């Protein structure tokens, strides 16, 4: 049964993350389908659908959180793509990562930057 | 000797953090003055003075990084004040914290929110 | 408007955390009421109401997560109380903390243990 | 010289982690044999041999700690296998990971879940 | 029964941490005496008694680990005292903290520095 | 334009990290050249050029910080090489990692040790 929160969240997930997000949810079907359901319902249906911040602002916050906690390279890949999808420029994305240096140090920012490099080459922003 | 980077950083620090930032730098004079110097020169003179993101965007990223890493309540206090100083509304600040829930969980967001509560009462935004 | 998830979550919150949990939700009313709503709806209505693990198992997992991430002393206080509420013995709680030593080191376990000490004295388990 | 703590720890390691644990200790022989010794003596001989919690409870705590701290995918692989070895069902293991969402957020739980998926396929629990 | 490892660890603890370390072990007697025992036996009897690094080197490593993980202010207080006890100068201690900036960022280093300030005033190194 | 800080930092980077460090800076040229510039200017020109600790002491502190925060395996690889470059023995490097066990637990130390193993085999210290 698809709840209203799920439907709303799925639309938002497709708008923000696109295929990358759908692939994560799909890959959970055989192991933990409810995890995918919560990502959609709570993460996107509840949180991402809130008012008060636009999609670009939300991606800046997301990139900072994922960069700072470390070990989230797969999620950074999805959300650097998402940041581009919602209209942040490659330059703004790199700026967001550099802004984290004083707070979280160079190693985490280097790790995130190399994920961005991979995404940018994959999308032919760099070639 | 005051370098150009220090002067530029100090102006930026005063613009963003105001008294709260100056107090941190002052409180380092007897124990580690160079730490204050690096906060000013590198943190503010180099990073905060970069182009590509405006002051509001930079504070959203900062709040997310400090909330996510945890144990940074003193720095959150300074930067929630800074967020207000650069024109983010109390509502936008709370939104930024709530947006971190799916990435970092409730405890870190609760801790940050209680710092925001203290700042908002201190500035009579709440009373 | 109270959703079914909220009502179910509130009952679960009262059963598990009791007054300590209610106080957290209350203290959010003036600053971020939706944060309290999500704690109740998602944390308790969705996650804590799942089948497959009983309340004691869930508190063991919670204590481990809060001990390991560090900086969550206020949440540990609530959940050490919760652990007692659901029937874990003081000895089992301390065992759970000690079991984390090889994974997260002594400092985080020491910090959690001193929270347990405070809770146990508050409830006259130690005196 | 094999101490009594080492012998007791080795037996416990074999009982809990089985081959996966032995492989870790073996792989340390040429680089840091004392690290393997401490894992066995302290981790298993001291901590895992304590009374007060059974093996299933200890694995729930372990999974939560490793999931929460992040970057511990190799250790999660060993301990998801261990969790199965001591009799936790695949469903209970996934429940334990999902229970961590409110505390540590989605990214760390997603990373742990994909390790579980790999282990479950390797053991033909999923196919 | 006092083991040889405990006796050796206690002597080392007294040599390194002095009263601050003893107070931690004492304060665990009513809540988790085995936690104190493991700190002494494993932390000091096994690890601190190893050859290959001297006491000053070990304190530099300790300060870096505690600064980096954050939320370990009580342990930093003990080990900044310990660093002084084994002969590191106040300047070397501050240098060690500053060296962590590029790796872990300013907030954690600021938190550690304010602990050092408190210790230095307490010992009248600063006045 | 090469600043004096950059030139000084580059010399220090070459002295400490050698080729591994240069490769990191090079790999940033197409994606975030200023990140490389800050590593050189601030990390090496400012911090590593400070007096008060020698190069061996600085590498011990670095290894501890990178081991403790986790998820920094690429940076650990560079800095275990750097530790050898400045004259720390393989034994001292392993000792530094083992000293972190009581503070950060086994998983992070195991991860760092396996990076050391790879570096030591690459440099034929182990074969």
XYZ file of C-alpha atoms in Angstrom:
762
model
C 0.000 0.000 0.000
C 1.408 3.336 -0.997
C 0.851 6.043 1.564
C 0.435 9.672 0.657
C 3.777 10.361 2.350
C 5.429 7.708 0.189
C 3.954 9.067 -3.038
C 4.987 12.605 -2.154
C 8.428 11.413 -1.104
C 8.950 9.392 -4.255
C 8.143 12.383 -6.451
C 10.578 14.484 -4.461
C 13.257 11.770 -4.580
C 12.907 11.565 -8.380
C 13.075 15.351 -8.647
C 16.174 15.659 -6.469
C 18.226 12.504 -6.736
C 16.803 11.056 -9.938
C 18.059 7.653 -11.037
C 20.778 7.505 -8.389
C 18.222 7.695 -5.613
C 15.874 5.214 -7.255
C 18.740 2.746 -7.607
C 19.446 2.899 -3.869
C 15.791 2.217 -3.027
C 15.650 -0.609 -5.579
C 18.788 -2.242 -4.236
C 17.161 -2.496 -0.815
C 14.135 -4.484 -1.984
C 15.583 -7.919 -1.306
C 17.357 -7.106 1.951
C 15.540 -4.302 3.790
C 12.626 -2.877 1.839
C 11.430 -0.869 4.827
C 14.740 0.985 4.866
C 13.967 2.184 1.356
C 10.436 3.016 2.462
C 11.719 5.192 5.320
C 14.217 6.964 3.063
C 11.324 7.849 0.773
C 8.629 8.558 3.383
C 10.646 10.259 6.088
C 13.730 11.542 4.284
C 11.955 12.840 1.214
C 8.221 12.860 2.044
C 8.658 14.559 5.407
C 11.966 16.423 5.439
C 12.712 17.348 1.823
C 9.092 18.463 1.288
C 9.257 20.996 4.094
C 9.039 24.665 3.278
C 11.504 27.307 4.421
C 14.555 26.272 2.413
C 14.787 25.702 -1.323
C 16.333 22.665 -3.011
C 19.706 24.321 -3.538
C 19.985 25.254 0.112
C 19.021 21.725 1.129
C 21.735 20.214 -1.043
C 24.376 22.544 0.407
C 23.387 21.363 3.876
C 23.376 17.743 2.739
C 26.835 17.958 1.167
C 28.211 19.496 4.347
C 26.694 16.832 6.583
C 27.910 13.942 4.410
C 31.378 15.435 3.983
C 31.716 16.062 7.704
C 30.680 12.671 8.991
C 33.034 10.809 6.682
C 32.699 7.312 5.280
C 29.636 8.382 3.263
C 31.206 8.331 -0.186
C 28.295 6.389 -1.774
C 25.801 8.912 -0.420
C 28.001 11.822 -1.500
C 27.981 10.449 -5.029
C 24.181 10.452 -5.060
C 23.962 13.927 -3.561
C 26.646 15.590 -5.686
C 24.547 14.410 -8.608
C 21.476 15.745 -6.807
C 23.166 19.084 -6.254
C 23.744 19.375 -9.986
C 20.168 18.239 -10.667
C 18.673 21.066 -8.595
C 20.815 23.674 -10.275
C 23.869 24.169 -8.124
C 26.841 24.832 -10.373
C 29.986 22.679 -10.195
C 31.754 25.746 -8.812
C 29.180 26.131 -6.013
C 29.514 22.456 -5.121
C 33.293 22.710 -4.830
C 32.896 25.925 -2.818
C 30.594 24.100 -0.403
C 33.210 21.404 0.124
C 36.039 23.919 0.593
C 33.946 25.815 3.125
C 34.025 22.715 5.329
C 37.851 22.702 5.647
C 38.047 24.888 8.765
C 35.344 22.853 10.457
C 36.243 19.290 9.593
C 39.813 19.415 8.258
C 41.427 18.477 4.957
C 41.037 14.668 4.863
C 37.236 14.595 4.791
C 37.166 17.448 2.249
C 39.714 15.673 0.061
C 37.629 12.500 0.120
C 34.497 14.411 -0.865
C 36.329 16.315 -3.586
C 37.517 13.115 -5.224
C 33.907 11.907 -5.291
C 32.928 15.194 -6.960
C 35.733 14.688 -9.478
C 34.369 11.266 -10.368
C 30.830 12.623 -10.737
C 31.941 15.593 -12.816
C 33.879 13.337 -15.204
C 30.929 10.951 -15.387
C 28.674 13.814 -16.433
C 31.338 15.263 -18.783
C 31.515 18.485 -16.805
C 35.208 17.706 -16.716
C 36.797 15.794 -19.560
C 52.741 42.385 12.381
C 49.323 42.274 10.813
C 49.253 40.596 7.456
C 46.835 41.540 4.713
C 45.167 38.155 5.179
C 44.734 38.834 8.881
C 43.216 42.283 8.299
C 40.843 40.927 5.679
C 39.949 37.990 7.898
C 39.344 40.179 10.922
C 36.935 42.386 8.983
C 35.104 39.308 7.773
C 35.048 37.792 11.265
C 33.540 40.990 12.659
C 30.974 41.087 9.862
C 29.935 37.458 10.324
C 30.475 36.427 13.924
C 30.662 39.850 15.547
C 31.425 39.932 19.267
C 31.137 36.178 19.705
C 33.960 35.545 17.277
C 36.135 38.304 18.710
C 35.704 36.849 22.180
C 36.997 33.464 21.014
C 40.088 35.031 19.463
C 40.677 37.157 22.568
C 40.358 34.187 24.895
C 43.201 32.472 23.026
C 45.739 35.270 23.559
C 47.249 33.851 26.739
C 47.245 30.198 25.742
C 47.556 29.835 21.957
C 47.546 33.170 20.118
C 48.512 31.528 16.846
C 45.336 29.456 16.966
C 43.362 32.700 16.970
C 45.594 33.991 14.165
C 44.853 30.931 12.016
C 41.110 31.166 12.668
C 41.259 34.756 11.414
C 43.758 34.348 8.567
C 42.792 30.963 7.196
C 39.201 30.499 8.354
C 38.024 34.005 7.613
C 40.726 35.650 5.470
C 41.043 32.719 3.082
C 37.866 30.637 3.221
C 35.073 33.033 4.196
C 36.378 35.670 1.756
C 36.094 33.342 -1.232
C 33.569 34.107 -3.923
C 30.971 31.677 -5.222
C 28.737 31.407 -2.159
C 27.128 34.191 -0.195
C 27.209 34.592 3.578
C 23.855 32.940 4.119
C 24.866 29.872 2.148
C 28.125 29.684 4.082
C 26.307 29.745 7.416
C 23.939 26.962 6.322
C 26.977 24.828 5.474
C 28.655 25.757 8.750
C 25.606 24.881 10.858
C 25.353 21.518 9.121
C 29.021 20.695 9.649
C 28.981 21.672 13.332
C 25.705 19.876 13.999
C 26.899 16.730 12.279
C 30.261 16.352 13.956
C 28.830 16.727 17.447
C 30.489 18.070 20.573
C 30.744 21.538 18.989
C 28.140 23.308 21.083
C 30.369 26.348 21.798
C 31.019 26.812 18.088
C 27.337 26.297 17.268
C 26.484 29.100 19.660
C 28.829 31.459 17.804
C 27.560 30.388 14.400
C 23.851 30.423 15.175
C 24.449 34.016 16.185
C 26.417 34.471 12.967
C 23.573 32.981 10.961
C 21.230 35.588 12.399
C 23.812 38.328 11.812
C 24.012 37.588 8.083
C 20.255 37.579 7.683
C 19.109 33.993 7.985
C 15.760 33.934 9.748
C 15.212 31.881 12.901
C 12.915 29.693 10.816
C 15.639 29.060 8.221
C 18.120 28.175 10.960
C 15.765 25.619 12.482
C 15.011 24.261 8.997
C 18.739 23.769 8.415
C 19.015 21.768 11.628
C 15.942 19.658 10.830
C 17.319 18.918 7.376
C 20.255 17.145 9.035
C 18.046 14.555 10.792
C 18.081 11.965 7.989
C 21.842 12.294 7.646
C 23.042 12.443 11.234
C 20.120 11.283 13.371
C 18.062 12.909 16.117
C 20.584 13.257 18.975
C 22.967 15.644 17.215
C 20.026 17.674 15.884
C 18.464 17.852 19.337
C 21.738 19.090 20.814
C 22.028 21.785 18.145
C 18.408 22.801 18.548
C 18.822 23.384 22.260
C 21.785 25.656 21.493
C 19.556 27.560 19.045
C 16.912 27.832 21.749
C 19.421 29.396 24.115
C 20.610 31.852 21.464
C 17.070 32.797 20.438
C 16.096 33.506 24.055
C 19.303 35.471 24.562
C 18.455 37.662 21.596
C 14.762 37.882 22.625
C 13.628 36.196 19.434
C 11.852 33.868 21.803
C 10.630 35.148 25.137
C -4.013 17.254 14.087
C -2.771 14.059 15.641
C -1.937 11.356 13.148
C -2.284 7.679 13.882
C 1.517 7.402 13.722
C 1.830 10.173 16.286
C -0.656 8.565 18.674
C 1.025 5.189 18.386
C 4.440 6.809 18.795
C 3.370 8.796 21.831
C 2.101 5.675 23.565
C 5.366 3.919 22.806
C 7.411 6.920 23.952
C 5.514 6.986 27.260
C 5.992 3.237 27.672
C 9.740 3.358 26.964
C 11.120 6.733 27.963
C 8.356 7.898 30.279
C 8.677 11.395 31.708
C 12.187 11.929 30.372
C 11.021 11.524 26.803
C 7.947 13.674 27.298
C 10.108 16.449 28.737
C 12.282 16.470 25.612
C 9.247 16.743 23.334
C 7.760 19.471 25.525
C 10.958 21.481 25.562
C 10.857 21.633 21.768
C 7.409 23.238 21.546
C 8.616 26.830 21.446
C 11.625 26.308 19.214
C 11.064 23.361 16.853
C 7.790 21.544 17.471
C 8.174 19.485 14.297
C 11.389 18.030 15.660
C 9.379 16.668 18.579
C 6.749 15.445 16.146
C 9.332 13.523 14.124
C 10.874 11.990 17.247
C 7.415 10.724 18.178
C 6.122 9.766 14.709
C 9.247 8.382 13.104
C 11.456 7.432 16.049
C 8.734 5.856 18.152
C 5.704 5.420 15.870
C 7.670 3.861 13.015
C 10.908 2.410 14.389
C 10.198 1.483 18.015
C 6.837 -0.062 17.047
C 8.421 -2.486 14.617
C 8.316 -6.182 15.383
C 11.308 -8.494 15.410
C 13.124 -7.154 18.474
C 11.749 -6.652 21.954
C 12.104 -3.505 24.043
C 15.120 -4.764 25.940
C 16.985 -5.581 22.755
C 16.127 -2.168 21.349
C 17.520 -0.392 24.400
C 20.773 -2.370 24.216
C 21.161 -1.225 20.611
C 20.268 2.343 21.554
C 22.772 2.484 24.403
C 25.494 1.197 22.108
C 24.733 3.724 19.382
C 24.617 6.674 21.785
C 27.757 5.573 23.630
C 29.665 5.080 20.391
C 28.866 8.358 18.714
C 29.834 10.442 21.719
C 28.542 13.848 22.777
C 25.088 12.362 23.405
C 25.079 12.518 27.186
C 21.576 14.068 27.403
C 20.149 11.294 25.216
C 22.039 8.651 27.175
C 20.417 9.923 30.339
C 16.968 9.469 28.811
C 17.790 6.042 27.439
C 19.530 4.643 30.513
C 16.308 5.499 32.283
C 14.411 3.878 29.432
C 16.561 0.768 29.705
C 15.579 0.455 33.360
C 11.932 1.148 32.494
C 11.750 -1.767 30.066
C 13.306 -4.147 32.530
C 17.014 -4.253 31.833
C 18.857 -4.621 35.119
C 21.530 -2.124 36.190
C 24.031 -4.924 35.705
C 22.900 -5.531 32.117
C 23.148 -1.818 31.345
C 26.706 -1.634 32.634
C 27.539 -4.818 30.721
C 26.244 -3.217 27.523
C 28.511 -0.226 28.054
C 31.544 -2.396 28.844
C 30.920 -4.454 25.719
C 31.535 -1.308 23.655
C 35.131 -0.845 24.935
C 36.836 -2.921 22.234
C 34.845 -1.169 19.524
C 34.895 2.464 20.597
C 37.592 2.728 23.257
C 37.607 3.743 26.911
C 36.775 7.478 26.761
C 33.295 7.105 25.266
C 32.521 4.203 27.626
C 33.729 6.211 30.613
C 31.508 9.119 29.636
C 28.485 6.838 29.296
C 29.248 5.093 32.575
C 29.283 8.360 34.476
C 25.845 9.155 33.040
C 24.661 5.742 34.239
C 26.105 6.498 37.661
C 24.115 9.717 37.835
C 20.910 7.947 36.770
C 21.406 5.075 39.198
C 21.925 7.477 42.108
C 18.907 9.506 40.989
C 16.764 6.376 41.100
C 18.368 5.198 44.358
C 19.720 2.059 42.729
C 23.007 3.259 44.131
C 23.068 5.247 47.314
C 53.649 -18.499 25.417
C 49.894 -18.828 25.407
C 48.251 -17.229 28.399
C 45.069 -18.523 29.924
C 43.334 -15.347 28.742
C 44.530 -15.993 25.195
C 43.327 -19.596 25.206
C 39.930 -18.606 26.592
C 39.703 -15.738 24.120
C 40.645 -17.902 21.160
C 37.938 -20.417 22.009
C 35.417 -17.599 22.289
C 36.620 -16.020 19.036
C 36.209 -19.341 17.232
C 32.760 -19.794 18.739
C 31.564 -16.294 17.798
C 33.412 -15.125 14.708
C 34.641 -18.452 13.388
C 36.883 -18.389 10.316
C 36.366 -14.670 9.692
C 37.853 -13.793 13.042
C 40.724 -16.235 12.700
C 41.594 -14.752 9.312
C 41.899 -11.264 10.826
C 44.235 -12.519 13.554
C 46.290 -14.474 11.004
C 46.612 -11.506 8.679
C 48.226 -9.521 11.508
C 51.061 -11.990 12.126
C 53.578 -10.310 9.830
C 52.722 -6.703 10.642
C 51.409 -6.407 14.212
C 51.034 -9.774 15.943
C 50.386 -8.105 19.302
C 47.325 -6.427 17.839
C 45.915 -9.867 17.119
C 46.930 -10.968 20.598
C 45.036 -8.063 22.187
C 41.935 -8.715 20.074
C 41.961 -12.287 21.364
C 43.019 -11.663 24.977
C 41.187 -8.453 25.740
C 38.362 -8.370 23.196
C 37.389 -12.010 23.489
C 39.145 -13.384 26.585
C 38.129 -10.477 28.824
C 35.066 -8.785 27.348
C 33.207 -11.460 25.381
C 33.695 -13.997 28.200
C 31.948 -11.788 30.735
C 28.646 -12.898 32.193
C 25.483 -10.816 32.252
C 24.673 -10.721 28.547
C 24.344 -13.646 26.171
C 26.012 -13.935 22.776
C 22.993 -12.665 20.877
C 22.763 -9.557 23.013
C 26.474 -8.935 22.571
C 26.207 -9.128 18.790
C 23.299 -6.664 18.755
C 25.453 -4.228 20.713
C 28.417 -4.866 18.433
C 26.421 -4.296 15.252
C 25.092 -1.031 16.643
C 28.539 0.221 17.631
C 30.128 -0.656 14.283
C 27.216 0.755 12.286
C 27.244 3.976 14.274
C 30.927 4.771 14.099
C 31.107 4.294 10.333
C 34.050 3.260 8.209
C 34.026 -0.185 9.850
C 32.716 -2.194 6.906
C 35.379 -4.945 7.240
C 34.500 -5.411 10.910
C 30.780 -5.347 10.139
C 31.309 -8.172 7.675
C 32.952 -10.286 10.375
C 30.292 -9.450 12.947
C 27.245 -9.891 10.720
C 28.608 -13.356 10.127
C 29.120 -13.661 13.871
C 25.562 -12.558 14.520
C 24.314 -15.387 12.310
C 26.736 -17.810 13.974
C 25.318 -17.145 17.435
C 21.744 -17.584 16.266
C 20.399 -14.168 15.429
C 18.084 -14.458 12.454
C 18.645 -12.392 9.304
C 15.469 -10.533 10.219
C 16.804 -9.657 13.675
C 20.072 -8.424 12.180
C 18.269 -6.134 9.760
C 16.011 -4.952 12.598
C 19.077 -4.043 14.629
C 20.434 -1.942 11.778
C 17.071 -0.220 11.193
C 16.802 0.585 14.882
C 19.946 2.720 14.527
C 18.359 5.094 11.953
C 16.959 7.600 14.458
C 20.256 7.698 16.324
C 22.837 7.773 13.544
C 20.931 8.624 10.369
C 20.382 6.846 7.044
C 23.874 6.878 5.484
C 25.570 4.740 8.129
C 22.595 2.342 8.197
C 22.617 2.069 4.407
C 26.328 1.252 4.430
C 25.811 -1.452 7.057
C 22.806 -2.866 5.226
C 24.773 -3.313 2.023
C 27.403 -5.245 3.997
C 24.602 -7.449 5.352
C 23.334 -7.964 1.818
C 26.769 -9.170 0.723
C 27.028 -11.529 3.704
C 23.521 -12.906 3.212
C 24.199 -13.623 -0.476
C 27.552 -15.188 0.413
C 25.802 -17.544 2.835
C 22.919 -18.160 0.421
C 20.392 -16.698 2.812
C 19.481 -14.538 -0.141
C 19.913 -15.858 -3.646
C 43.021 -10.511 43.637
C 45.575 -8.223 42.062
C 47.102 -9.608 38.900
C 50.637 -8.866 37.799
C 49.194 -6.883 34.895
C 47.111 -4.801 37.318
C 50.081 -4.053 39.569
C 52.244 -3.086 36.619
C 49.426 -1.002 35.143
C 48.746 0.774 38.421
C 52.380 1.785 38.769
C 52.360 3.095 35.218
C 49.053 4.906 35.758
C 50.458 6.618 38.861
C 53.627 7.543 36.974
C 51.755 8.989 33.978
C 48.387 10.284 35.087
C 49.010 10.602 38.809
C 46.092 11.656 40.984
C 43.814 12.438 38.026
C 43.986 8.875 36.818
C 43.543 7.409 40.267
C 40.446 9.534 40.791
C 38.857 8.136 37.624
C 39.505 4.553 38.732
C 38.188 5.317 42.231
C 35.027 6.934 40.912
C 34.185 3.713 39.073
C 34.241 1.513 42.181
C 30.533 1.776 42.951
C 29.235 1.623 39.384
C 31.605 -0.379 37.182
C 34.744 -1.523 39.001
C 35.761 -3.773 36.114
C 35.913 -0.754 33.830
C 38.554 0.693 36.131
C 40.298 -2.665 36.192
C 40.466 -2.774 32.384
C 41.764 0.797 32.181
C 44.563 -0.218 34.537
C 45.274 -3.724 33.218
C 44.824 -3.233 29.505
C 45.301 0.508 29.002
C 48.262 0.898 31.299
C 49.509 -2.612 32.081
C 49.475 -3.768 28.463
C 49.623 -0.736 26.181
C 51.463 1.960 28.135
C 54.079 -0.546 29.325
C 55.059 -1.485 25.775
C 58.501 -0.593 24.514
C 59.230 1.271 21.305
C 57.869 4.700 22.225
C 58.712 6.795 25.261
C 56.195 8.450 27.572
C 56.357 11.797 25.817
C 55.635 10.251 22.449
C 52.740 8.309 23.927
C 51.175 11.469 25.339
C 51.458 13.262 22.005
C 49.580 10.385 20.393
C 47.010 10.369 23.195
C 46.353 14.105 22.954
C 45.849 13.805 19.207
C 43.423 10.903 19.524
C 41.355 12.577 22.243
C 41.316 15.937 20.453
C 40.278 14.331 17.183
C 37.425 12.210 18.425
C 35.773 15.089 20.253
C 33.554 14.957 23.321
C 36.466 13.701 25.427
C 37.097 16.823 27.461
C 37.284 14.945 30.804
C 39.900 12.579 29.376
C 41.803 15.470 27.803
C 42.016 17.105 31.210
C 43.605 13.977 32.673
C 46.007 13.586 29.762
C 47.081 17.210 29.461
C 48.073 16.846 33.093
C 49.756 13.561 32.187
C 51.609 15.250 29.331
C 53.028 17.768 31.791
C 53.831 14.978 34.272
C 56.003 13.117 31.764
C 57.912 16.230 30.816
C 56.243 17.695 27.756
C 56.412 21.470 27.972
C 53.267 23.606 27.808
C 54.536 24.829 24.439
C 54.862 21.283 23.107
C 51.348 20.448 24.276
C 49.889 23.457 22.489
C 51.955 22.610 19.399
C 50.470 19.106 19.418
C 46.957 20.530 19.481
C 47.698 23.032 16.709
C 49.173 20.278 14.564
C 45.736 18.629 14.535
C 44.020 21.620 12.861
C 44.568 20.496 9.261
C 43.364 17.008 10.087
C 40.360 17.610 12.311
C 39.497 21.297 11.886
C 39.310 24.239 14.276
C 36.348 23.339 16.545
C 37.891 20.215 18.074
C 41.244 21.993 18.482
C 39.549 24.970 20.122
C 37.755 22.678 22.563
C 41.014 20.936 23.469
C 42.865 24.230 23.815
C 40.346 25.549 26.321
C 40.860 22.402 28.380
C 44.614 23.043 28.260
C 43.995 26.604 29.370
C 42.064 25.383 32.388
C 44.797 22.885 33.275
C 47.583 25.424 32.841
C 45.808 27.911 35.112
C 45.123 25.167 37.642
C 48.822 24.337 37.751
C 49.811 28.043 37.734
C 51.660 27.685 34.462
C 49.457 30.561 33.398
C 48.304 33.084 35.958
C 51.566 33.679 -8.395
C 53.475 31.664 -5.865
C 53.426 33.126 -2.416
C 56.241 32.744 0.059
C 53.964 30.545 2.158
C 53.314 28.308 -0.830
C 57.010 27.964 -1.673
C 57.872 27.181 1.941
C 54.971 24.741 2.174
C 55.878 22.993 -1.058
C 59.447 22.414 0.134
C 58.113 21.023 3.401
C 55.552 18.852 1.592
C 58.297 17.399 -0.615
C 60.494 16.806 2.436
C 57.756 15.069 4.424
C 55.303 13.429 2.047
C 57.435 13.285 -1.088
C 55.791 11.934 -4.243
C 52.628 10.815 -2.439
C 51.874 14.352 -1.335
C 52.710 15.853 -4.725
C 50.361 13.380 -6.394
C 47.462 14.512 -4.191
C 48.072 18.169 -5.034
C 48.410 17.355 -8.742
C 45.192 15.353 -8.776
C 43.309 18.417 -7.531
C 44.380 20.700 -10.389
C 41.369 20.023 -12.591
C 38.728 19.927 -9.880
C 39.732 22.153 -6.948
C 43.200 23.684 -7.356
C 42.679 25.963 -4.364
C 42.223 22.914 -2.148
C 45.723 21.834 -3.132
C 46.941 25.382 -2.566
C 45.519 25.410 0.976
C 47.025 22.005 1.776
C 50.400 23.390 0.755
C 50.117 26.928 2.171
C 48.231 26.285 5.389
C 48.886 22.606 6.115
C 52.566 22.632 5.251
C 53.625 26.301 4.964
C 51.951 27.334 8.222
C 51.511 24.280 10.437
C 54.281 21.862 9.466
C 56.843 24.688 9.398
C 56.168 25.648 13.002
C 58.863 25.127 15.591
C 58.428 23.281 18.855
C 57.958 19.738 17.547
C 60.205 17.832 15.178
C 59.059 15.943 12.086
C 58.874 12.591 13.836
C 56.677 13.983 16.575
C 54.424 15.608 13.981
C 53.968 12.330 12.134
C 53.057 10.490 15.341
C 50.367 13.090 15.976
C 49.179 12.875 12.369
C 48.925 9.088 12.413
C 46.894 9.233 15.607
C 44.495 11.839 14.265
C 43.924 10.001 10.976
C 43.547 6.619 12.673
C 41.097 8.012 15.199
C 38.769 9.826 12.856
C 38.362 6.823 10.558
C 37.582 6.778 6.864
C 40.948 8.425 6.110
C 42.714 5.433 4.567
C 44.029 7.413 1.557
C 45.543 10.020 3.863
C 46.944 7.321 6.149
C 48.723 5.810 3.168
C 50.408 9.139 2.408
C 51.326 9.732 6.034
C 52.607 6.244 6.848
C 54.944 6.812 3.929
C 55.726 10.240 5.359
C 56.425 8.722 8.767
C 59.019 6.443 7.168
C 60.441 9.368 5.179
C 61.147 11.407 8.303
C 62.851 8.502 10.024
C 60.260 6.785 12.162
C 60.930 3.061 12.131
C 58.267 0.582 11.044
C 58.198 -0.577 14.651
C 57.532 2.957 15.933
C 54.726 3.397 13.405
C 53.024 0.195 14.514
C 53.522 1.205 18.147
C 51.782 4.517 17.442
C 48.790 2.702 15.987
C 48.619 0.219 18.879
C 48.752 3.076 21.371
C 45.438 4.312 19.949
C 43.546 1.107 20.853
C 42.429 2.201 24.335
C 41.285 5.547 22.997
C 39.550 4.654 19.749
C 38.998 0.886 19.862
C 40.157 -2.005 17.690
C 38.302 -1.393 14.396
C 39.967 1.928 13.540
C 43.377 0.545 14.589
C 42.856 -2.561 12.477
C 41.978 -0.428 9.449
C 45.090 1.695 9.913
C 47.281 -1.350 10.440
C 46.176 -2.888 7.163
C 47.128 0.356 5.405
C 50.548 0.136 7.072
C 50.860 -3.444 5.903
C 50.210 -2.375 2.316
C 52.756 0.445 2.572
C 55.387 -1.770 4.170
C 55.019 -4.390 1.436
C 55.108 -1.677 -1.225
C 58.423 -0.423 0.168
C 59.735 -3.983 0.664
C 60.011 -3.505 4.418
C 57.924 -6.640 4.538
C 58.223 -9.203 1.780
